[in-house]
PDB file of C-alpha atoms and ligand atoms in Angstrom:
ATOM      1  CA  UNK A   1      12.350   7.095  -1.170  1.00 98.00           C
ATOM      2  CA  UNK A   2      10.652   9.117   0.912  1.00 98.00           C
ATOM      3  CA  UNK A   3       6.748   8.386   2.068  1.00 98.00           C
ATOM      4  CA  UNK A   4       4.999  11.725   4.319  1.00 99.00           C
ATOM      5  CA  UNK A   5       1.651  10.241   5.318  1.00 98.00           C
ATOM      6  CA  UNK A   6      -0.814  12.886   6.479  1.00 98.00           C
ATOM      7  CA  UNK A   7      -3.504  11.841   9.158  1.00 98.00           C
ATOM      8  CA  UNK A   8      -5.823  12.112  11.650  1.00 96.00           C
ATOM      9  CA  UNK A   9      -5.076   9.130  13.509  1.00 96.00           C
ATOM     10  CA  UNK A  10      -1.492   8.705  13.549  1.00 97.00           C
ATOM     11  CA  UNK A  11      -0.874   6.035  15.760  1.00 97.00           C
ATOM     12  CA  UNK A  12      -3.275   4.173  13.532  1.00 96.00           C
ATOM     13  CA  UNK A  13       0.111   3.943  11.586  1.00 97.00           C
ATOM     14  CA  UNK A  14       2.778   3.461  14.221  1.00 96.00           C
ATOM     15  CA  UNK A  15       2.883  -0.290  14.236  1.00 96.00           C
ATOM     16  CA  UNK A  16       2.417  -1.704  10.084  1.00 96.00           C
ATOM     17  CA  UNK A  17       6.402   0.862  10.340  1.00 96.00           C
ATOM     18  CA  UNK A  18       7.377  -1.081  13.432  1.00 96.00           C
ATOM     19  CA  UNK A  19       7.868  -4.614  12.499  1.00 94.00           C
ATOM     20  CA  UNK A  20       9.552  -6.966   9.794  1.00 93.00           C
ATOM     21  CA  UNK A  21      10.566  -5.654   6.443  1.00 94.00           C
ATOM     22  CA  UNK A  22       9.088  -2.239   6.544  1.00 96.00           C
ATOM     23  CA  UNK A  23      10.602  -1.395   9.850  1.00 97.00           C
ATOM     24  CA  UNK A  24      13.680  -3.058   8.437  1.00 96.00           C
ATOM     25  CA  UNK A  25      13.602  -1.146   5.553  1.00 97.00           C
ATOM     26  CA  UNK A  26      13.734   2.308   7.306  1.00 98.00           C
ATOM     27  CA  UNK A  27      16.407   1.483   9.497  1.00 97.00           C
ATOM     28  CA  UNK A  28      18.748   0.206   6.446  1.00 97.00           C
ATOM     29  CA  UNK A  29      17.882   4.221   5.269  1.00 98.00           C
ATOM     30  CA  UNK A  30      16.006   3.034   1.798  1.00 97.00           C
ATOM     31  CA  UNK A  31      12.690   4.537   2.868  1.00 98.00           C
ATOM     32  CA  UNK A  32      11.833   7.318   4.944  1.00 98.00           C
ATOM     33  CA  UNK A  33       8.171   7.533   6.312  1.00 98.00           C
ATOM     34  CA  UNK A  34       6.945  10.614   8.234  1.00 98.00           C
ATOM     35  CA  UNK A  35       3.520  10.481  10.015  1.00 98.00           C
ATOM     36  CA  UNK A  36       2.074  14.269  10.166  1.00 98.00           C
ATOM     37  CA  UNK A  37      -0.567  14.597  12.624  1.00 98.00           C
ATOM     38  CA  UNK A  38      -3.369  16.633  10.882  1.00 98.00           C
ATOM     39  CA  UNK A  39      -4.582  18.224  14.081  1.00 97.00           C
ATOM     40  CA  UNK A  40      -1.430  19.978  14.306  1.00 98.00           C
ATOM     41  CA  UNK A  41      -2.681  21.796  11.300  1.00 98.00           C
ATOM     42  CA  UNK A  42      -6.182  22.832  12.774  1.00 98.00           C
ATOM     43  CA  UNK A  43      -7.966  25.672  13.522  1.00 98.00           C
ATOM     44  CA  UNK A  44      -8.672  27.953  16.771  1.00 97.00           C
ATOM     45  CA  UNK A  45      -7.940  26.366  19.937  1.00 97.00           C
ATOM     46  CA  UNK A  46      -9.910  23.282  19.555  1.00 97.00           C
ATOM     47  CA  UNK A  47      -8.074  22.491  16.465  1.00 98.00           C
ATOM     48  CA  UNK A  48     -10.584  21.879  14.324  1.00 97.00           C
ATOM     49  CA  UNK A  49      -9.721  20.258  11.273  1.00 97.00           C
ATOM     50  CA  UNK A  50     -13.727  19.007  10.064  1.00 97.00           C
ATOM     51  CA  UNK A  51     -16.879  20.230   9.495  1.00 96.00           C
ATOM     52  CA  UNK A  52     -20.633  19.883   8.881  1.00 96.00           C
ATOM     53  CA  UNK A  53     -20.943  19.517   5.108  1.00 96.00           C
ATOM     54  CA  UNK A  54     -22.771  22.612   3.080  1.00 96.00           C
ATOM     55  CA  UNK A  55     -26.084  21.722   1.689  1.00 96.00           C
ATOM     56  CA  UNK A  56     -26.953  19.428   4.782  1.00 96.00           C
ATOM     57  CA  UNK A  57     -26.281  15.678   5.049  1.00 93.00           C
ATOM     58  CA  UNK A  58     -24.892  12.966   8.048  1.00 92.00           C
ATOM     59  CA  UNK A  59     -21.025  13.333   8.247  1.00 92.00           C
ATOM     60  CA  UNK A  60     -17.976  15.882   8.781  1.00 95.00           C
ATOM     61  CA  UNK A  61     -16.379  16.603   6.063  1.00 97.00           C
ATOM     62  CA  UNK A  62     -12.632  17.127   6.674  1.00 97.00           C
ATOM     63  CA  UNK A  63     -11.118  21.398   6.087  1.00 98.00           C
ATOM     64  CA  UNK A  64      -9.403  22.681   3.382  1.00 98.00           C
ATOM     65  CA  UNK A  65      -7.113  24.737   5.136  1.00 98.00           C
ATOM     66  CA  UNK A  66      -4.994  22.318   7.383  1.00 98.00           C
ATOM     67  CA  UNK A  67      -4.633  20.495   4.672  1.00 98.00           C
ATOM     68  CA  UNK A  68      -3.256  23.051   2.433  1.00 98.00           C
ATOM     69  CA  UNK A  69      -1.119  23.992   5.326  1.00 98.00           C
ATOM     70  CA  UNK A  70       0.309  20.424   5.872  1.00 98.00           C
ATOM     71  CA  UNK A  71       0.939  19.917   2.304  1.00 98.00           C
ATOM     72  CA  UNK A  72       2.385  23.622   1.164  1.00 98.00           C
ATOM     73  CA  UNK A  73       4.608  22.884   4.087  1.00 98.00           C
ATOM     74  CA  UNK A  74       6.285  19.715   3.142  1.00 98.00           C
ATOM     75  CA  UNK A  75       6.239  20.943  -0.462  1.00 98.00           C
ATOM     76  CA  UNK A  76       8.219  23.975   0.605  1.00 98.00           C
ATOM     77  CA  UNK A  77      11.116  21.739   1.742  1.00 98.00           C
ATOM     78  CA  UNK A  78      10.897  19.125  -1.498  1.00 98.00           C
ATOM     79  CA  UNK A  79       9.649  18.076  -4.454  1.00 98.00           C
ATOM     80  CA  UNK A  80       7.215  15.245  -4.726  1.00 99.00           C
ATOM     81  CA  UNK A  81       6.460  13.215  -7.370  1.00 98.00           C
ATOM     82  CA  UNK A  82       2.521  12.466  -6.145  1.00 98.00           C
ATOM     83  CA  UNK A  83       0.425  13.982  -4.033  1.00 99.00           C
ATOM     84  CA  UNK A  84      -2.416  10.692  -2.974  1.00 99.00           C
ATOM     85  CA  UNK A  85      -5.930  10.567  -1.472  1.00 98.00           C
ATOM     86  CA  UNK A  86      -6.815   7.257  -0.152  1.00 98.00           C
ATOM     87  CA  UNK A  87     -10.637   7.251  -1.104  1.00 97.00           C
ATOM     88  CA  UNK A  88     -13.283   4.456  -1.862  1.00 96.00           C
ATOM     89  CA  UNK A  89     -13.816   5.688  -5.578  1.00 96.00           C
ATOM     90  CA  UNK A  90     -10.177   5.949  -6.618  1.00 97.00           C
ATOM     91  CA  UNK A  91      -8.525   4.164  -9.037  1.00 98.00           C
ATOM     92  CA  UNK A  92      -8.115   0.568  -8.122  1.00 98.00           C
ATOM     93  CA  UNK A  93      -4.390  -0.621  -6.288  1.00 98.00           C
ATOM     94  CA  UNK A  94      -3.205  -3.520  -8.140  1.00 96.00           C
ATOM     95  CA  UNK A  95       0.734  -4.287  -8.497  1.00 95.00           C
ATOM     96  CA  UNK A  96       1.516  -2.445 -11.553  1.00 96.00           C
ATOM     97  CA  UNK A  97       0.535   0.324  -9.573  1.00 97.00           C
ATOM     98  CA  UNK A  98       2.756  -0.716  -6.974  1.00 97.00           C
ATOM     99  CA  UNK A  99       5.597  -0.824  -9.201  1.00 96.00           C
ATOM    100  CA  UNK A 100       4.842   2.252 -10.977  1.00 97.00           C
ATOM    101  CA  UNK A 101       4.844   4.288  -7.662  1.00 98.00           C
ATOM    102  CA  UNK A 102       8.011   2.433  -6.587  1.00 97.00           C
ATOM    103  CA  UNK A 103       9.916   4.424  -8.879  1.00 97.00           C
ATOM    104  CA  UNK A 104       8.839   7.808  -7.269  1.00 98.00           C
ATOM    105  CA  UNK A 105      11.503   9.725  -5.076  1.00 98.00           C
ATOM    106  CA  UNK A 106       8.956  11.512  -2.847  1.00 98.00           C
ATOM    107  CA  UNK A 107       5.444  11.012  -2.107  1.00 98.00           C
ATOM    108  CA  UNK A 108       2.364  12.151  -0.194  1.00 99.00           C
ATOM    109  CA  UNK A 109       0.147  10.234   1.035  1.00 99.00           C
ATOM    110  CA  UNK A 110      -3.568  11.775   2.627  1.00 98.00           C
ATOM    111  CA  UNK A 111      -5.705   9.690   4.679  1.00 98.00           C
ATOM    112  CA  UNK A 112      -9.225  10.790   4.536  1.00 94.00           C
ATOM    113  CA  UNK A 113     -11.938  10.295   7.067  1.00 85.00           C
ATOM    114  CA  UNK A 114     -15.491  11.033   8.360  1.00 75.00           C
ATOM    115  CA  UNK A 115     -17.435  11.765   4.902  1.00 85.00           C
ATOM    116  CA  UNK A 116     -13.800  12.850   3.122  1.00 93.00           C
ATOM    117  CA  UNK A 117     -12.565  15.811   2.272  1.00 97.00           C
ATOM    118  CA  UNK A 118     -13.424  18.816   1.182  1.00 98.00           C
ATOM    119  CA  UNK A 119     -13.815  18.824  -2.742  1.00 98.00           C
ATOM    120  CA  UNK A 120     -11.052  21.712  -3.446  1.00 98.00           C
ATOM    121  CA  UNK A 121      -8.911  19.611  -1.684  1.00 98.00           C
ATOM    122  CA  UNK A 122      -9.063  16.912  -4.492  1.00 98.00           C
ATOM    123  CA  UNK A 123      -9.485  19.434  -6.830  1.00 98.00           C
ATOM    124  CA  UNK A 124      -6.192  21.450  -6.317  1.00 98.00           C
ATOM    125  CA  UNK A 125      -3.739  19.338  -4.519  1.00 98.00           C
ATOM    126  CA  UNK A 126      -4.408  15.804  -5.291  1.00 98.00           C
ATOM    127  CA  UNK A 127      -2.440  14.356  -8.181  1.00 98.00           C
ATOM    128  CA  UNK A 128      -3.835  10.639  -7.635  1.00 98.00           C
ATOM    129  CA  UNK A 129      -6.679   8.729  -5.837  1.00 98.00           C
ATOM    130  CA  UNK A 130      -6.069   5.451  -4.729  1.00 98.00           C
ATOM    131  CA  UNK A 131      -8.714   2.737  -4.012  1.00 98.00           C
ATOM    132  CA  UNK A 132      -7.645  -0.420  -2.379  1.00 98.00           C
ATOM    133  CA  UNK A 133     -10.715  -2.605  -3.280  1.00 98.00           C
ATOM    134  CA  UNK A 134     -14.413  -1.922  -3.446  1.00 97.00           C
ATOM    135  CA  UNK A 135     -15.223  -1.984   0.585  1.00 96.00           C
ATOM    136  CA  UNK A 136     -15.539   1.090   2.851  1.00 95.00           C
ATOM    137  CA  UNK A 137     -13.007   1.589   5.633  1.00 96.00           C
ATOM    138  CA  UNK A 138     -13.293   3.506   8.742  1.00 94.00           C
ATOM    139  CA  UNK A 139     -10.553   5.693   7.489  1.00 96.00           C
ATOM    140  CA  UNK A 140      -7.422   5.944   4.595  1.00 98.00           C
ATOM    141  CA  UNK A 141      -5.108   4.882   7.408  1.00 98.00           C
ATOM    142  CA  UNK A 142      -5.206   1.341   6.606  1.00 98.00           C
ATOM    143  CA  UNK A 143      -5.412   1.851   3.172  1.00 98.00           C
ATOM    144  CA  UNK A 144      -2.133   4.105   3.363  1.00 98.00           C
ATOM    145  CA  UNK A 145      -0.324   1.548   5.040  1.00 98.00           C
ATOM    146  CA  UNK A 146      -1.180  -1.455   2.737  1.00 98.00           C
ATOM    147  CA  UNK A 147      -0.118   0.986  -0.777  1.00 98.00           C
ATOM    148  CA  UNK A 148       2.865   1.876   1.204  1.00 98.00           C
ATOM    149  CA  UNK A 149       3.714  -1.283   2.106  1.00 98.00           C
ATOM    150  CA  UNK A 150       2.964  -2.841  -1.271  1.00 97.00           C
ATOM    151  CA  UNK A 151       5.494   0.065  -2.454  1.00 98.00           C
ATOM    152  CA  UNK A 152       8.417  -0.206  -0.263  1.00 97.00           C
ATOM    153  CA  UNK A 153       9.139  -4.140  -0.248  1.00 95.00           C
ATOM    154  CA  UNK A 154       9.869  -3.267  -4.462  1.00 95.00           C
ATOM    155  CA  UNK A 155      12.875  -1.024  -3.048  1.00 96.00           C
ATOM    156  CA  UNK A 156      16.146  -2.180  -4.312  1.00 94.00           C
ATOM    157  CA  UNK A 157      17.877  -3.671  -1.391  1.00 94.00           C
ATOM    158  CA  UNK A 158      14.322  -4.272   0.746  1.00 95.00           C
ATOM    159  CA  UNK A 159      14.189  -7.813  -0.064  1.00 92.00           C
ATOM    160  CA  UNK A 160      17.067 -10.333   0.035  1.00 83.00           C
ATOM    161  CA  UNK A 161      17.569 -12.896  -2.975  1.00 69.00           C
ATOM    162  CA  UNK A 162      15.415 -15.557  -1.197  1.00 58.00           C
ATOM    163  CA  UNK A 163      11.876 -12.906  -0.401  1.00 61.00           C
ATOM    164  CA  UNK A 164      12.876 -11.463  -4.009  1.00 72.00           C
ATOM    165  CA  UNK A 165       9.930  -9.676  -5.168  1.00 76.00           C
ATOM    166  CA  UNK A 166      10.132 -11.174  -8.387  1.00 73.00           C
ATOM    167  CA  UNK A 167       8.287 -14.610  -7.183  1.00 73.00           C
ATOM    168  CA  UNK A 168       5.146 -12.727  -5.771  1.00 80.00           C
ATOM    169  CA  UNK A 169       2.342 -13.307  -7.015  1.00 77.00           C
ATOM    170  CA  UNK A 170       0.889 -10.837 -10.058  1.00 81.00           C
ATOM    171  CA  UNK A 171       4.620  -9.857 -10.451  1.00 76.00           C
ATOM    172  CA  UNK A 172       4.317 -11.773 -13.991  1.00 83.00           C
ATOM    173  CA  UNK A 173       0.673 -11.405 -13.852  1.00 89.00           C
ATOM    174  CA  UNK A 174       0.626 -14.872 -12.344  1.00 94.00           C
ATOM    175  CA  UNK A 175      -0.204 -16.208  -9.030  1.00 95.00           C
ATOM    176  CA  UNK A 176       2.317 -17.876  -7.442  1.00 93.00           C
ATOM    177  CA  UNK A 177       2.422 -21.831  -7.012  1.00 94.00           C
ATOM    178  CA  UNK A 178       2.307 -23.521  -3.860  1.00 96.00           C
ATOM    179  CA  UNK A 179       5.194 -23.756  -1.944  1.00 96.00           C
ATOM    180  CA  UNK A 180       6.188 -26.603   1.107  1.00 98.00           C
ATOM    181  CA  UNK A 181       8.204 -27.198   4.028  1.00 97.00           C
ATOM    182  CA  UNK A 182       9.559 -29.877   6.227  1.00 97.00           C
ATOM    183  CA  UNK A 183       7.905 -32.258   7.089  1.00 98.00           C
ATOM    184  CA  UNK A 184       8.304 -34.072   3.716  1.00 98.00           C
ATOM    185  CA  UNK A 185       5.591 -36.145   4.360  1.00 98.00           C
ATOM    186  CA  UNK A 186       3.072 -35.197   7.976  1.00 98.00           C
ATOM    187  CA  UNK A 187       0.430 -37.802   8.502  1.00 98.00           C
ATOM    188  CA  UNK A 188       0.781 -39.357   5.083  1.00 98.00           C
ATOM    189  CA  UNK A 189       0.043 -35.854   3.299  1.00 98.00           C
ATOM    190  CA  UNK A 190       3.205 -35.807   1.264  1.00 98.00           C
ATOM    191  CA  UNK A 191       5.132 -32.831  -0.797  1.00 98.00           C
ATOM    192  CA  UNK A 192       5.175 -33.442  -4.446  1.00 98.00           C
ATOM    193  CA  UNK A 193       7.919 -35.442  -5.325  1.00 98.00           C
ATOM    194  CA  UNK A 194       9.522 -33.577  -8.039  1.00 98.00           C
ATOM    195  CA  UNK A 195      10.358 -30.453  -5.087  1.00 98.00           C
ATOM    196  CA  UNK A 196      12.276 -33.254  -3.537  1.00 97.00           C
ATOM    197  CA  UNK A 197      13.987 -34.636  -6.299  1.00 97.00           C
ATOM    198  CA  UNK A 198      16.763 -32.190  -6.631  1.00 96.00           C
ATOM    199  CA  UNK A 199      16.389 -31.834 -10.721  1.00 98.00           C
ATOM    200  CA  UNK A 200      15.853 -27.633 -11.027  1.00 97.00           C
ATOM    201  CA  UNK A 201      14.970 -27.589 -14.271  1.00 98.00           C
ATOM    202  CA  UNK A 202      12.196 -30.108 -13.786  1.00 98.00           C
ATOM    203  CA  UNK A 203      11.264 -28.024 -10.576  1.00 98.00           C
ATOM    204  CA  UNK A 204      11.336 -24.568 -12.488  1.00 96.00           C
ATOM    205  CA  UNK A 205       9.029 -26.482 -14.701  1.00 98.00           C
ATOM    206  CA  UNK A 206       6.516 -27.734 -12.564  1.00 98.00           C
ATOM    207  CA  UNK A 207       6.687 -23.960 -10.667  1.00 96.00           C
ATOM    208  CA  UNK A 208       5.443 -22.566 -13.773  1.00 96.00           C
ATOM    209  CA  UNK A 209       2.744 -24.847 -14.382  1.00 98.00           C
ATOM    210  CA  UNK A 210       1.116 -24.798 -11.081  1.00 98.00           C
ATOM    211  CA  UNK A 211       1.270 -20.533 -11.668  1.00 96.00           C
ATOM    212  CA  UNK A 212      -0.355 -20.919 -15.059  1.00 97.00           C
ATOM    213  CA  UNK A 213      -2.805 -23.400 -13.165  1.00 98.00           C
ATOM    214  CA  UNK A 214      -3.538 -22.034 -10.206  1.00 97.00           C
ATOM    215  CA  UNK A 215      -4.253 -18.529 -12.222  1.00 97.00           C
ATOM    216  CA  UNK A 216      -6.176 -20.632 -14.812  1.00 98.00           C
ATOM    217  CA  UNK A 217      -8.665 -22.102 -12.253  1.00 98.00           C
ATOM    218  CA  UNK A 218      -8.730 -18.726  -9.199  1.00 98.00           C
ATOM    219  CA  UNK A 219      -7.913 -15.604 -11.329  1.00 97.00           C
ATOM    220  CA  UNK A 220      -8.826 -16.174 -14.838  1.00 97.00           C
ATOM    221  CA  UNK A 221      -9.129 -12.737 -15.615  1.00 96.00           C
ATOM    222  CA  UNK A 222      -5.324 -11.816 -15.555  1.00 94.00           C
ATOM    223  CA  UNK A 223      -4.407 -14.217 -18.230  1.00 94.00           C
ATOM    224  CA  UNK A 224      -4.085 -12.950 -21.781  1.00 90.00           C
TER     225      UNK A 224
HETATM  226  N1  ADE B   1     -10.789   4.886   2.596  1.00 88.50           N
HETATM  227  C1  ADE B   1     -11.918   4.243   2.937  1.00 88.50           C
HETATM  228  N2  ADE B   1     -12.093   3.132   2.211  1.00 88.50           N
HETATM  229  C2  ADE B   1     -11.032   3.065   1.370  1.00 88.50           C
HETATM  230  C3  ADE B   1     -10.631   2.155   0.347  1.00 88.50           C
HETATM  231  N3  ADE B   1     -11.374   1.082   0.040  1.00 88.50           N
HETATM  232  N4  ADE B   1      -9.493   2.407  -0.320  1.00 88.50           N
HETATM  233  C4  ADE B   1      -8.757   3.507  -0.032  1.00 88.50           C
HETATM  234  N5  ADE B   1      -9.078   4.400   0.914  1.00 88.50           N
HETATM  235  C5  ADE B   1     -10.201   4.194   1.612  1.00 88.50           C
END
């Protein structure tokens, strides 16, 4: 898979590709993620890539045309599956979406900022908003790098047998069920005893109750 991620801030998105399983990821070649620094893109010397929105109002609005550029450029060289917007009123992120976008081969990803972008932009490039929750960030940069994390540990290969992405929570539109480590037992709070009594079956068991539990009592809403 490959992830282009285009931005105003791209250092804002060096380190979430630097570390653990995303960096780990890249380097085993099953994702590729290019940062493209917008301002490359802008106009006249200043390279200008905002500007006071028409009809008055607080707030740059970001330019059509480095945008275009950026995007007609990478779409000269491939074809990509989605073109995103990170933006406030998109459609909400939620796993399915994860795992629907997993199976794409090439993807765009648009970070907006200041007041957004320019309408036309959404209007004749975008293919697919994406919200990550009903909150206002400073920018899509952080909002890039959560989808695109959320996307990339569903690679086959990403995850090893033990991190599968299988047992994450919503993956079965459950949450998952608490899990333990040594000690067995610190300062008298002790681990159920059924994780320690080496019967699988009656562990698998118990896993799936706490899910249905836990779900039941924090995130009624996703059961049927
Ligand atoms: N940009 C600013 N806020 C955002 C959000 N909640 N989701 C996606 N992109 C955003």
């Amino acid at each position: 898979m490959r992830i282009d991620i285009i931005t105003a801030l791209p250092t804002l998105l060096e380190s979430p590709f630097s570390d653990s399983i995303l960096q780990r990821a890249i380097k085993k070649g099953i994702v590729e993620v290019h940062l493209h620094n917008l301002r490359d893109y802008g106009i006249g010397k200043h390279k200008q890539i905002d500007d006071y929105q028409f009809g008055g109002g607080a707030g740059m609005v970001m330019m059509i045309a480095p945008i275009e550029q950026c995007i007609t450029e990478l779409k000269a060289a491939r074809k990509y599956d989605e073109v995103i917007y990170m933006t406030p009123d998109g459609d909400r992120f939620d796993q399915r979406a994860a795992n629907a976008l997993s199976l794409c081969q090439n993807i765009i990803i648009l970070c907006g900022h200041y007041k957004g972008v320019d309408q036309r932009v959404r209007d004749l490039f975008i293919t697919k908003e994406i919200s990550i929750g009903d909150y206002v960030l400073s920018g899509g940069e952080l909002a890039a790098a959560v989808v695109s994390d959320a996307v990339i540990r569903l690679l086959p290969g990403v995850l090893n047998n033990e991190t599968s992405a299988l047992t994450d929570s919503f993956q079965d539109n459950l949450l998952a069920p608490p899990v333990y480590t040594r000690p067995a037992d610190y300062k008298g709070h002790k681990v159920p005893d059924v994780l320690t009594g080496g019967n699988f079956a009656d562990i698998d068991a118990w896993r799936e109750e706490q899910a249905w539990q836990r779900t039941k009592d924090r995130r009624p809403d996703l059961l049927p």
